[in-house]
mmCIF file of C-alpha atoms in Angstrom:
data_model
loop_
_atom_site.group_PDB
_atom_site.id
_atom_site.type_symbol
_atom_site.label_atom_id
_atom_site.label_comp_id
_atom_site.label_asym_id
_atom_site.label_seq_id
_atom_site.Cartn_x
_atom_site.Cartn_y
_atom_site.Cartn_z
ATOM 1 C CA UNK A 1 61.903 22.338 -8.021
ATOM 2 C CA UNK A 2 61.692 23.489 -4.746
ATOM 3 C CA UNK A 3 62.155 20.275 -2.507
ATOM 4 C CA UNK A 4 65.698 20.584 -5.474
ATOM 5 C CA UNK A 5 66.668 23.808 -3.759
ATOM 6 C CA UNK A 6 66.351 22.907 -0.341
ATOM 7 C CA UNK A 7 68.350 19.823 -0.655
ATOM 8 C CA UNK A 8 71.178 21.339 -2.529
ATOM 9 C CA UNK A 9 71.050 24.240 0.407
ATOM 10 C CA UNK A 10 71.305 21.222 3.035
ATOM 11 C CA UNK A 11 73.773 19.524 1.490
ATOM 12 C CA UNK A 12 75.950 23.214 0.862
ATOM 13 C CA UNK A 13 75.473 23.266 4.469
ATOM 14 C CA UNK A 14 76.797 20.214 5.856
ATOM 15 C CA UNK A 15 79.728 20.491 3.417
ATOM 16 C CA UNK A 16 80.878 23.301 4.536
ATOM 17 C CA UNK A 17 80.093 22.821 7.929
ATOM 18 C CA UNK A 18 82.811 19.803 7.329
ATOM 19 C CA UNK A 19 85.254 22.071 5.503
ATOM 20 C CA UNK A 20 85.116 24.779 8.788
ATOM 21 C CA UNK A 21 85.675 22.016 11.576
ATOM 22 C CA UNK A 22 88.683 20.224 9.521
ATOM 23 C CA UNK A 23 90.213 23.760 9.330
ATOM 24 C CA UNK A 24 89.346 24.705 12.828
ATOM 25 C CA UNK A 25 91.474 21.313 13.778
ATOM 26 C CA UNK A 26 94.266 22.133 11.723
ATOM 27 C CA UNK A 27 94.164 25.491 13.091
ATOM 28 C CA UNK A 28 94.634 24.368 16.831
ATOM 29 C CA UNK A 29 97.804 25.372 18.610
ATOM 30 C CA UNK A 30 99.474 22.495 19.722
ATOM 31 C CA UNK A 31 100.711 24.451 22.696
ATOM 32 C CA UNK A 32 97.444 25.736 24.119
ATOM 33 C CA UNK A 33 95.953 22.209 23.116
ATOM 34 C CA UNK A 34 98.683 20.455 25.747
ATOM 35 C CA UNK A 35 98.353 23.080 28.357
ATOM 36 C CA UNK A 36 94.326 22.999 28.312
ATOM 37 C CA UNK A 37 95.068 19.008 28.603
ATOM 38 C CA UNK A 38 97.955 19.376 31.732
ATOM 39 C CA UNK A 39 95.664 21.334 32.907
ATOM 40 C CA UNK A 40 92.383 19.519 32.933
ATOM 41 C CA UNK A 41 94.803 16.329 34.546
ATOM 42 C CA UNK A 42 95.977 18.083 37.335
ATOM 43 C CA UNK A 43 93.200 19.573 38.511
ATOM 44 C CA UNK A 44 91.032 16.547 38.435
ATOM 45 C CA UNK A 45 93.941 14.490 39.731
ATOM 46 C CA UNK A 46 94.402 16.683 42.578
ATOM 47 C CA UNK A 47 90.660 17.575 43.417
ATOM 48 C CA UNK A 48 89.492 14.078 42.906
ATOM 49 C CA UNK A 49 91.796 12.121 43.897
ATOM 50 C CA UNK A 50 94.652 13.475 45.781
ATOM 51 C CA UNK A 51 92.871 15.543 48.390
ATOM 52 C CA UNK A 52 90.153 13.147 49.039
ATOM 53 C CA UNK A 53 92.638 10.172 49.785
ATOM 54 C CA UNK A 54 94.318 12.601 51.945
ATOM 55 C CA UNK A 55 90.698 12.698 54.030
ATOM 56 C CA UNK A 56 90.223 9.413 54.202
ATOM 57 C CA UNK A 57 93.706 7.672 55.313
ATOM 58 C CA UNK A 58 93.673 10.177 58.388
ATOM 59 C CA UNK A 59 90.193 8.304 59.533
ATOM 60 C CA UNK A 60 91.199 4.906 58.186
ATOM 61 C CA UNK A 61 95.237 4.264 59.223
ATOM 62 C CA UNK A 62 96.381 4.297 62.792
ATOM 63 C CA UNK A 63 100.321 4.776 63.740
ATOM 64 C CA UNK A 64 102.238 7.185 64.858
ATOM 65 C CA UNK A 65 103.067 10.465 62.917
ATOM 66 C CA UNK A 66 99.952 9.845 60.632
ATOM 67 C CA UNK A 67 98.667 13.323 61.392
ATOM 68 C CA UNK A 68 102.076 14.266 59.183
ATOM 69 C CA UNK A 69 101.804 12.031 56.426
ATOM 70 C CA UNK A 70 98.060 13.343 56.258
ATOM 71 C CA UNK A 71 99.438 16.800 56.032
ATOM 72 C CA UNK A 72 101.881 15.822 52.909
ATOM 73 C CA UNK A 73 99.752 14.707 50.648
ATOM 74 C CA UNK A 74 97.337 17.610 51.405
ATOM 75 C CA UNK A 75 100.412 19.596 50.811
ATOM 76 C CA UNK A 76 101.209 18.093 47.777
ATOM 77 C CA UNK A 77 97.465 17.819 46.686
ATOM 78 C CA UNK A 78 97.523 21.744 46.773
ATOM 79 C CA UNK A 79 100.768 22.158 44.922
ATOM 80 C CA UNK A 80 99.165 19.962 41.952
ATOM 81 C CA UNK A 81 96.289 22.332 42.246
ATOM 82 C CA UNK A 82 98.502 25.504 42.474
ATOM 83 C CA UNK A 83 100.450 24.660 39.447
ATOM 84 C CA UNK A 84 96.992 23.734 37.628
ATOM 85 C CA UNK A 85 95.958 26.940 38.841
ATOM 86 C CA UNK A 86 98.733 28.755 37.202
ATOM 87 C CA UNK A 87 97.731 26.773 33.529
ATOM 88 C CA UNK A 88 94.297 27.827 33.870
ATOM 89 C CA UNK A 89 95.208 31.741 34.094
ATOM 90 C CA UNK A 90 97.911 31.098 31.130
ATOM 91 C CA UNK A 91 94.970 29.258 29.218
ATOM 92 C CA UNK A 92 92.642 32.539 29.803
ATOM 93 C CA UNK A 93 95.342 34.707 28.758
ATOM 94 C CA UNK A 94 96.889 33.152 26.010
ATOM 95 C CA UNK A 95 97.062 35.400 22.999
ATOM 96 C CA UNK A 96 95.474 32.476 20.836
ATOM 97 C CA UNK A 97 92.953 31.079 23.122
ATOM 98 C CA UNK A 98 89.463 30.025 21.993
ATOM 99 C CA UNK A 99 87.842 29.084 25.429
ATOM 100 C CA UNK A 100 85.483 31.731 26.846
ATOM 101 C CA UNK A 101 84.479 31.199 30.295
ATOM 102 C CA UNK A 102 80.824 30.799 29.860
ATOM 103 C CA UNK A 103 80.461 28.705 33.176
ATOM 104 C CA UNK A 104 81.947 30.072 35.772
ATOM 105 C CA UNK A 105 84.827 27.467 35.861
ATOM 106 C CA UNK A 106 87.638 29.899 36.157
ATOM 107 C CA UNK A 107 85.857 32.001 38.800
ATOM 108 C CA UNK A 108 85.515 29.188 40.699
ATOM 109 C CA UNK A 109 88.698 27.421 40.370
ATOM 110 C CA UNK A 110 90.416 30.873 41.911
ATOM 111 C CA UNK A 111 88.077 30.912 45.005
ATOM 112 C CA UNK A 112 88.294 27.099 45.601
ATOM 113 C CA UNK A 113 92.737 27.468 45.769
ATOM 114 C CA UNK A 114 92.167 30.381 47.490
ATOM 115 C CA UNK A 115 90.173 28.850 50.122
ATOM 116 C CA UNK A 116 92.342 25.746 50.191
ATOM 117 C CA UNK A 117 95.057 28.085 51.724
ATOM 118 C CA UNK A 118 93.049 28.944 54.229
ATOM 119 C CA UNK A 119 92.613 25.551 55.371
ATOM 120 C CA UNK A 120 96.094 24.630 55.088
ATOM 121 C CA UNK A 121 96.676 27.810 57.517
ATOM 122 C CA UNK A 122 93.865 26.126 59.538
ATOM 123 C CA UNK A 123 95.094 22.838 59.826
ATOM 124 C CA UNK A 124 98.324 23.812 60.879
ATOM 125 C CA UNK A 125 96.700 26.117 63.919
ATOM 126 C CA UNK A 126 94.299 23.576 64.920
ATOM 127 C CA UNK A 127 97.286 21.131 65.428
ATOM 128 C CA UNK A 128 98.949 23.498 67.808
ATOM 129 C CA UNK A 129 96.290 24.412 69.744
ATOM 130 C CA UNK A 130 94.923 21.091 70.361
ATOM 131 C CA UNK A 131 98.786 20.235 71.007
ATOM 132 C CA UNK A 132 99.125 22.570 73.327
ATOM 133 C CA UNK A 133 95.356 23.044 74.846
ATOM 134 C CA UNK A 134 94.369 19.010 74.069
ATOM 135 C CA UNK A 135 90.880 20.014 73.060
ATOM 136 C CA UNK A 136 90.270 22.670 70.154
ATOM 137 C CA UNK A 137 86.109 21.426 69.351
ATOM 138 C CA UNK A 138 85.273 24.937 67.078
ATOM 139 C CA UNK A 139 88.379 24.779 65.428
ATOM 140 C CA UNK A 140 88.709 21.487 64.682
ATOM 141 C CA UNK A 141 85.086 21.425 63.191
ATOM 142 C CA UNK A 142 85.329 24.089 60.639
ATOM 143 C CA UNK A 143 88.376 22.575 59.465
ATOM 144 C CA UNK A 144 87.270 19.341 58.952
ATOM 145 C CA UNK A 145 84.130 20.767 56.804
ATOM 146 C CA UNK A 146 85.230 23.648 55.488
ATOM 147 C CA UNK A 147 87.828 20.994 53.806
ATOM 148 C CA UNK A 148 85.008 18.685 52.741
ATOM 149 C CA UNK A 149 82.842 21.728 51.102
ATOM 150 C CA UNK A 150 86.079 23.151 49.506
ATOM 151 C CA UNK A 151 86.888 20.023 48.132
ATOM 152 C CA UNK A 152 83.840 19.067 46.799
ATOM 153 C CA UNK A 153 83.703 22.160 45.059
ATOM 154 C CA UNK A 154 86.952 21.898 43.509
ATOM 155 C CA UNK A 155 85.312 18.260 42.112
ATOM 156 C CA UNK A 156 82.330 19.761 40.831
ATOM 157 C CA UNK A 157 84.568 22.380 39.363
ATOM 158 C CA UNK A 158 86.733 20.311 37.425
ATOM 159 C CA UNK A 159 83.266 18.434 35.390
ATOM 160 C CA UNK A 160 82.853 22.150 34.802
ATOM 161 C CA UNK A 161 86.064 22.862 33.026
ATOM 162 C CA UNK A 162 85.771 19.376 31.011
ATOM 163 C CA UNK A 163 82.424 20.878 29.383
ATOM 164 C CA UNK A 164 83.914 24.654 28.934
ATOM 165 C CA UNK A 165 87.281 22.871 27.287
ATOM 166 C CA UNK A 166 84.792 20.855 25.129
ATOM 167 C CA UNK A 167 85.432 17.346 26.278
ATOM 168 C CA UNK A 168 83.526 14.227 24.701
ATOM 169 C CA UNK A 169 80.990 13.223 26.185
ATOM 170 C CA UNK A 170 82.828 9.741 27.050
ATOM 171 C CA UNK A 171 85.024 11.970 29.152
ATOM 172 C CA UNK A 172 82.851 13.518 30.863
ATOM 173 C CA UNK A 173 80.869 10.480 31.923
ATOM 174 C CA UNK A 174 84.269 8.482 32.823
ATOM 175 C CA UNK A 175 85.449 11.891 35.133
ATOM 176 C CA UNK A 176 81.935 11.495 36.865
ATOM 177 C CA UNK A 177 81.687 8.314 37.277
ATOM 178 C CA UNK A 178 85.540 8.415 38.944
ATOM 179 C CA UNK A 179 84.703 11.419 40.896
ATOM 180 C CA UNK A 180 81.826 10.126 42.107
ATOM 181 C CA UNK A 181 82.970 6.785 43.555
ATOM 182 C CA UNK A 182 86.142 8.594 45.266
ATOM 183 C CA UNK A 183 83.716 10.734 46.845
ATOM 184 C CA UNK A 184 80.488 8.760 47.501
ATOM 185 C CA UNK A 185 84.007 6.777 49.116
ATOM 186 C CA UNK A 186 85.290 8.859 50.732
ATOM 187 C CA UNK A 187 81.272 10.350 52.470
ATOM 188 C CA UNK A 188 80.830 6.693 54.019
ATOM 189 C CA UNK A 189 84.800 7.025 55.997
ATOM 190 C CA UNK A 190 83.407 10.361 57.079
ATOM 191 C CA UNK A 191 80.256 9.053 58.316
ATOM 192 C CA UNK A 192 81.657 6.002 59.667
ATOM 193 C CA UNK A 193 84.524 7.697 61.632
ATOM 194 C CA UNK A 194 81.607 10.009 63.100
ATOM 195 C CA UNK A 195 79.410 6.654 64.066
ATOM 196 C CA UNK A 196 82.360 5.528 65.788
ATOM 197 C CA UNK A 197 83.405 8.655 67.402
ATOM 198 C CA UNK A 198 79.861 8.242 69.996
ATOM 199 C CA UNK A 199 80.513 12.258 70.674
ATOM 200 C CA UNK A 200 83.732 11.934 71.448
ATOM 201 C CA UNK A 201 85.930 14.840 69.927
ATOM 202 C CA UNK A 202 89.697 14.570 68.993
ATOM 203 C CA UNK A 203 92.234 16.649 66.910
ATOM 204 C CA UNK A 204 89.752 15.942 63.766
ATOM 205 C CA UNK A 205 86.818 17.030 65.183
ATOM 206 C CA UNK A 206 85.762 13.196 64.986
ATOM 207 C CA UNK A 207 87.251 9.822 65.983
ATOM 208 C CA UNK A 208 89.002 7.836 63.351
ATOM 209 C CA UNK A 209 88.247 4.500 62.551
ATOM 210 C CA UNK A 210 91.228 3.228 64.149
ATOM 211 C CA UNK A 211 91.956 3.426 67.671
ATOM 212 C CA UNK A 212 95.922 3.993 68.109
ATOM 213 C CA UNK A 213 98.002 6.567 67.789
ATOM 214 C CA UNK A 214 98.490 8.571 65.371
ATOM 215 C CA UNK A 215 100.164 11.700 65.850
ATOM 216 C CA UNK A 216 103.003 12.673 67.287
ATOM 217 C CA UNK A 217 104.330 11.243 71.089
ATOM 218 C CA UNK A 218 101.937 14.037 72.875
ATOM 219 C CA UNK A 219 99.259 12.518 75.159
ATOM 220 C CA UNK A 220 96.521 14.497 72.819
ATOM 221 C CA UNK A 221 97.353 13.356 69.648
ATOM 222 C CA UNK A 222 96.724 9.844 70.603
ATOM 223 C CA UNK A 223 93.451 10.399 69.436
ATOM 224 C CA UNK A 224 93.739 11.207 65.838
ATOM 225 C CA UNK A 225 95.747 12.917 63.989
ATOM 226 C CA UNK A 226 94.913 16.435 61.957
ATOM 227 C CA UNK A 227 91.972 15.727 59.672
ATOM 228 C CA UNK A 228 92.561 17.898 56.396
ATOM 229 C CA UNK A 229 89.140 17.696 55.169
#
């Protein structure tokens, strides 16, 4: 009689645990629902993608102006993230939203764009200084890894908001596998422009793989051009 009850109360259970998730999906705001989605693209687009291919073509090409092109898709890279920034605050604030920030992601996500302006400030100083001075070592340093912390960050922070947004676990496995070659990637350019560079310092704050110029005409530049992250 018993072992009667306690299936009956298990089998209550799972039917209406069926009944409240086929409601909860009707109940889903299609507008919210594309905006956590545009959202969740962007972000990993830009952090994963975007900003690390921006790192690694200013160590890998060599011609002139490269230190430019370099800066426009960093540019770019941080517009994707700035307009994904600006879904992430509607997404907190919408009236209807179910997503509570148990994680930290949208903590994070602030600091990380924050700091990203920072080093777009800093890139654009350390190319006039070493334009103008031809040797800028500090500077050109802690822009180089302040971009490669920030950055990684911003990757880290985007598995984040796939698990607070309640991605499958599929997706979550495909975005870190991704992720994870780009970066693992984009770790050996770094460490093989700084094999190359035997302690010699340019505009990046290491050698790039290349060897011709890159920048603009300046004497200086012929080094390498203005290393992002």
């Amino acid at each position: 009689m018993l072992s009667k009850e306690i299936l009956s109360g298990l089998i209550l259970c799972l039917l209406r645990g069926s009944v409240s998730a086929q409601e909860e999906k009707k109940h889903i705001d299609p507008v919210h629902h594309n905006a956590v989605i545009t959202h969740g693209t962007l972000m990993g687009f830009a952090f994963a993608f975007l900003f690390p291919l921006g790192a690694i073509v200013i160590r890998t090409a060599s011609f002139r102006g490269l230190v430019w092109v370099h800066a426009g898709i960093q540019a770019f890279s941080y517009l994707v993230a700035l307009t994904g920034l600006g879904l992430g605050v509607y997404i907190a604030v919408y009236p209807r939203s179910q997503i509570k920030a148990s994680n930290g992601h949208p903590i994070i996500g602030i600091i990380v764009v924050g700091a990203l302006l920072l080093q777009a400030i800093g890139g654009l100083l350390n190319h006039y200084v070493y334009k103008k001075h031809g040797k800028n070592v500090m500077l050109s340093l802690t822009h180089v890894w302040w971009g490669r912390i920030i950055v990684t960050l911003g990757i880290i922070n985007a598995g984040l908001g796939l698990q607070l947004s309640g991605n499958t676990k599929k997706g979550e496995i495909a975005y870190g596998v991704i992720a994870g070659v780009i970066w693992v990637t984009w770790v050996a350019v770094a460490v093989w422009s700084h094999l190359r560079s035997r302690g010699s310092v340019g505009e990046t704050g290491e050698k790039a793989v290349g060897n011709s110029a890159a920048g603009s005409d300046n004497s200086p530049e012929r080094v390498k051009g203005n290393g992002m992250a």
